[in-house]
């Protein structure tokens, strides 16, 4: 029955993928820049801990931050555990600019992943997840001089870049883990500028469709040093290799009118241009250290650096705004008693804090982002290795001064981590 439930849950989410993948995480002016806002690689269990995960992991969730951690505890004794991970992320935002206030909510699928052990010291994984997102609508009214008419302009950005990744992870030596991840990135970003004169039924639209694709790679290393019978010191690092995405930019002009059931073309769309474009993915590194008591306590601290400067983007505005970014992450994990027969002793409790010096430099102001997070991972029934992870983050990005926008947000991250003991050879006593 439980196995059937897992299959049903998996199929339900796969059928939901097409809808959820196309959604964003709420209206934001910052994801209109370049290829959109780069998404967080962390899953819900890591979101609870401030986005930490470079130097540690366990078998009950899949670590997307460091490919070296994929192999950890995938084989226990003679049992090989295959893991499925399905994640959703959503955000409720309140945007403030001067005296203007707007709220918005968005949700999308954050990852669809499978990991399986090939050998006791080798695991492989395949995943699909969003790499960047564009999700913004803004409207401006402009008065004509000497006239009572106004020009209403709507700016709409949608789409993003998706990433398919293939990962290999190895236990090279006692306590030494290494992993490498090959990535293929692809997607489209749609930018529409629609204007109309008040009282008119006609719309004038300039559309830009930017299609990009390209390969990239990431590698990671972690070393676990045993301090005593209870505690380990973990040190880890990960490096994302910078690369170029290439594609085309199609720009079209069209005239539309209202027809009762929505806008229709009054004038056939005119192709203004079709050009080749390039946008570069920045290189990034992250290092971290953690103190771990296996399946009981984890205390983690990490630092990350992303080199945006010098990376050419297809968007001229992005070339002026994007600068190098920094990140600090802190997290704590507690499992009451791994060997207990009580259900709530099998629940993971986690806390975290994150500070980001974002890549956005707007009006000579560097945009900052900081948040506090918490959450828990609950087993799907007692003795079941599968977990539901639920994370909540409260944070603030930007400032409500200097004509900028401040975002106060509440983010929710949910992951279904499904584990099954598969591909085990029968034993004869």
GROMACS .gro file of C-alpha atoms in nm, residues 165-332:
model
  168
  165UNK     CA    1   2.168   1.790  -1.445
  166UNK     CA    2   2.347   1.454  -1.439
  167UNK     CA    3   2.557   1.394  -1.128
  168UNK     CA    4   2.820   1.140  -1.024
  169UNK     CA    5   2.929   1.123  -0.661
  170UNK     CA    6   3.208   0.912  -0.507
  171UNK     CA    7   3.346   0.816  -0.169
  172UNK     CA    8   3.716   0.828  -0.264
  173UNK     CA    9   3.860   0.742   0.074
  174UNK     CA   10   3.739   0.718   0.431
  175UNK     CA   11   3.569   1.052   0.495
  176UNK     CA   12   3.663   1.203   0.155
  177UNK     CA   13   3.378   1.267  -0.093
  178UNK     CA   14   3.397   1.408  -0.446
  179UNK     CA   15   3.128   1.482  -0.701
  180UNK     CA   16   3.086   1.630  -1.046
  181UNK     CA   17   2.769   1.752  -1.216
  182UNK     CA   18   2.712   1.806  -1.587
  183UNK     CA   19   2.437   2.055  -1.667
  184UNK     CA   20   2.234   2.151  -1.972
  185UNK     CA   21   2.051   2.484  -1.956
  186UNK     CA   22   1.769   2.591  -2.186
  187UNK     CA   23   1.472   2.823  -2.190
  188UNK     CA   24   1.297   3.136  -2.311
  189UNK     CA   25   1.234   3.479  -2.166
  190UNK     CA   26   0.939   3.677  -2.300
  191UNK     CA   27   0.934   4.056  -2.265
  192UNK     CA   28   0.627   4.250  -2.378
  193UNK     CA   29   0.570   4.625  -2.372
  194UNK     CA   30   0.204   4.704  -2.439
  195UNK     CA   31   0.071   5.060  -2.469
  196UNK     CA   32  -0.276   5.202  -2.523
  197UNK     CA   33  -0.433   5.546  -2.520
  198UNK     CA   34  -0.713   5.592  -2.267
  199UNK     CA   35  -1.052   5.529  -2.427
  200UNK     CA   36  -0.904   5.340  -2.721
  201UNK     CA   37  -0.968   4.971  -2.789
  202UNK     CA   38  -0.637   4.926  -2.969
  203UNK     CA   39  -0.313   4.799  -2.813
  204UNK     CA   40   0.037   4.846  -2.951
  205UNK     CA   41   0.279   4.575  -2.843
  206UNK     CA   42   0.653   4.533  -2.879
  207UNK     CA   43   0.752   4.177  -2.794
  208UNK     CA   44   1.091   4.024  -2.743
  209UNK     CA   45   1.149   3.650  -2.716
  210UNK     CA   46   1.498   3.552  -2.600
  211UNK     CA   47   1.586   3.184  -2.643
  212UNK     CA   48   1.904   3.055  -2.479
  213UNK     CA   49   2.078   2.722  -2.428
  214UNK     CA   50   2.417   2.584  -2.331
  215UNK     CA   51   2.610   2.338  -2.116
  216UNK     CA   52   2.778   2.402  -1.780
  217UNK     CA   53   2.936   2.205  -1.495
  218UNK     CA   54   2.991   2.202  -1.120
  219UNK     CA   55   3.223   2.008  -0.892
  220UNK     CA   56   3.244   1.966  -0.516
  221UNK     CA   57   3.459   1.812  -0.243
  222UNK     CA   58   3.390   1.730   0.122
  223UNK     CA   59   3.609   1.584   0.395
  224UNK     CA   60   3.472   1.440   0.718
  225UNK     CA   61   3.718   1.431   1.010
  226UNK     CA   62   3.621   1.216   1.307
  227UNK     CA   63   3.690   1.407   1.631
  228UNK     CA   64   3.566   1.144   1.875
  229UNK     CA   65   3.297   0.876   1.904
  230UNK     CA   66   3.015   1.131   1.878
  231UNK     CA   67   3.136   1.427   1.675
  232UNK     CA   68   3.270   1.489   1.322
  233UNK     CA   69   3.417   1.804   1.172
  234UNK     CA   70   3.313   1.847   0.808
  235UNK     CA   71   3.482   2.078   0.557
  236UNK     CA   72   3.342   2.126   0.207
  237UNK     CA   73   3.364   2.335  -0.106
  238UNK     CA   74   3.187   2.360  -0.439
  239UNK     CA   75   3.273   2.542  -0.763
  240UNK     CA   76   3.034   2.630  -1.045
  241UNK     CA   77   3.218   2.684  -1.373
  242UNK     CA   78   3.118   2.998  -1.563
  243UNK     CA   79   2.999   2.946  -1.919
  244UNK     CA   80   2.810   3.113  -2.203
  245UNK     CA   81   2.451   3.052  -2.309
  246UNK     CA   82   2.382   3.122  -2.675
  247UNK     CA   83   2.063   3.171  -2.869
  248UNK     CA   84   1.840   3.411  -3.059
  249UNK     CA   85   1.642   3.726  -2.989
  250UNK     CA   86   1.320   3.767  -3.188
  251UNK     CA   87   1.158   4.111  -3.174
  252UNK     CA   88   0.804   4.162  -3.304
  253UNK     CA   89   0.560   4.456  -3.328
  254UNK     CA   90   0.184   4.399  -3.335
  255UNK     CA   91  -0.145   4.588  -3.308
  256UNK     CA   92  -0.429   4.426  -3.115
  257UNK     CA   93  -0.790   4.511  -3.034
  258UNK     CA   94  -1.057   4.395  -2.792
  259UNK     CA   95  -1.303   4.141  -2.932
  260UNK     CA   96  -1.510   4.049  -2.627
  261UNK     CA   97  -1.326   3.723  -2.562
  262UNK     CA   98  -0.988   3.890  -2.534
  263UNK     CA   99  -0.748   4.075  -2.764
  264UNK     CA  100  -0.719   3.980  -3.132
  265UNK     CA  101  -0.468   4.089  -3.395
  266UNK     CA  102  -0.579   4.391  -3.597
  267UNK     CA  103  -0.250   4.403  -3.780
  268UNK     CA  104  -0.041   4.095  -3.847
  269UNK     CA  105   0.274   4.085  -3.632
  270UNK     CA  106   0.577   4.239  -3.799
  271UNK     CA  107   0.918   4.087  -3.735
  272UNK     CA  108   1.151   4.372  -3.646
  273UNK     CA  109   1.469   4.170  -3.601
  274UNK     CA  110   1.613   3.824  -3.542
  275UNK     CA  111   1.964   3.831  -3.397
  276UNK     CA  112   2.210   3.599  -3.225
  277UNK     CA  113   2.267   3.668  -2.855
  278UNK     CA  114   2.494   3.550  -2.573
  279UNK     CA  115   2.451   3.558  -2.196
  280UNK     CA  116   2.710   3.427  -1.955
  281UNK     CA  117   2.648   3.221  -1.643
  282UNK     CA  118   2.883   3.349  -1.372
  283UNK     CA  119   3.138   3.134  -1.193
  284UNK     CA  120   3.061   3.072  -0.827
  285UNK     CA  121   3.228   2.911  -0.531
  286UNK     CA  122   3.103   2.823  -0.185
  287UNK     CA  123   3.293   2.690   0.115
  288UNK     CA  124   3.160   2.566   0.446
  289UNK     CA  125   3.232   2.395   0.774
  290UNK     CA  126   3.002   2.199   1.002
  291UNK     CA  127   3.014   2.019   1.334
  292UNK     CA  128   2.806   1.702   1.322
  293UNK     CA  129   2.689   1.437   1.563
  294UNK     CA  130   2.547   1.173   1.329
  295UNK     CA  131   2.166   1.184   1.314
  296UNK     CA  132   2.148   1.406   1.622
  297UNK     CA  133   2.309   1.751   1.583
  298UNK     CA  134   2.450   1.966   1.300
  299UNK     CA  135   2.591   2.321   1.329
  300UNK     CA  136   2.693   2.476   0.995
  301UNK     CA  137   2.843   2.799   0.858
  302UNK     CA  138   2.915   2.883   0.492
  303UNK     CA  139   3.040   3.159   0.262
  304UNK     CA  140   2.968   3.199  -0.108
  305UNK     CA  141   3.094   3.431  -0.384
  306UNK     CA  142   2.948   3.479  -0.733
  307UNK     CA  143   3.149   3.666  -0.997
  308UNK     CA  144   2.902   3.861  -1.210
  309UNK     CA  145   3.141   4.141  -1.309
  310UNK     CA  146   3.288   4.099  -1.656
  311UNK     CA  147   3.015   3.855  -1.764
  312UNK     CA  148   2.839   3.980  -2.076
  313UNK     CA  149   2.458   3.964  -2.076
  314UNK     CA  150   2.219   4.000  -2.370
  315UNK     CA  151   2.042   4.273  -2.172
  316UNK     CA  152   2.236   4.606  -2.176
  317UNK     CA  153   2.067   4.707  -1.850
  318UNK     CA  154   2.201   4.394  -1.680
  319UNK     CA  155   2.556   4.479  -1.787
  320UNK     CA  156   2.524   4.808  -1.596
  321UNK     CA  157   2.353   4.669  -1.285
  322UNK     CA  158   2.504   4.328  -1.212
  323UNK     CA  159   2.808   4.319  -0.983
  324UNK     CA  160   2.976   4.048  -0.775
  325UNK     CA  161   2.761   3.891  -0.502
  326UNK     CA  162   2.841   3.745  -0.160
  327UNK     CA  163   2.648   3.517   0.073
  328UNK     CA  164   2.665   3.403   0.436
  329UNK     CA  165   2.466   3.104   0.563
  330UNK     CA  166   2.421   2.961   0.912
  331UNK     CA  167   2.214   2.660   1.016
  332UNK     CA  168   2.137   2.412   1.292
   0.00000   0.00000   0.00000
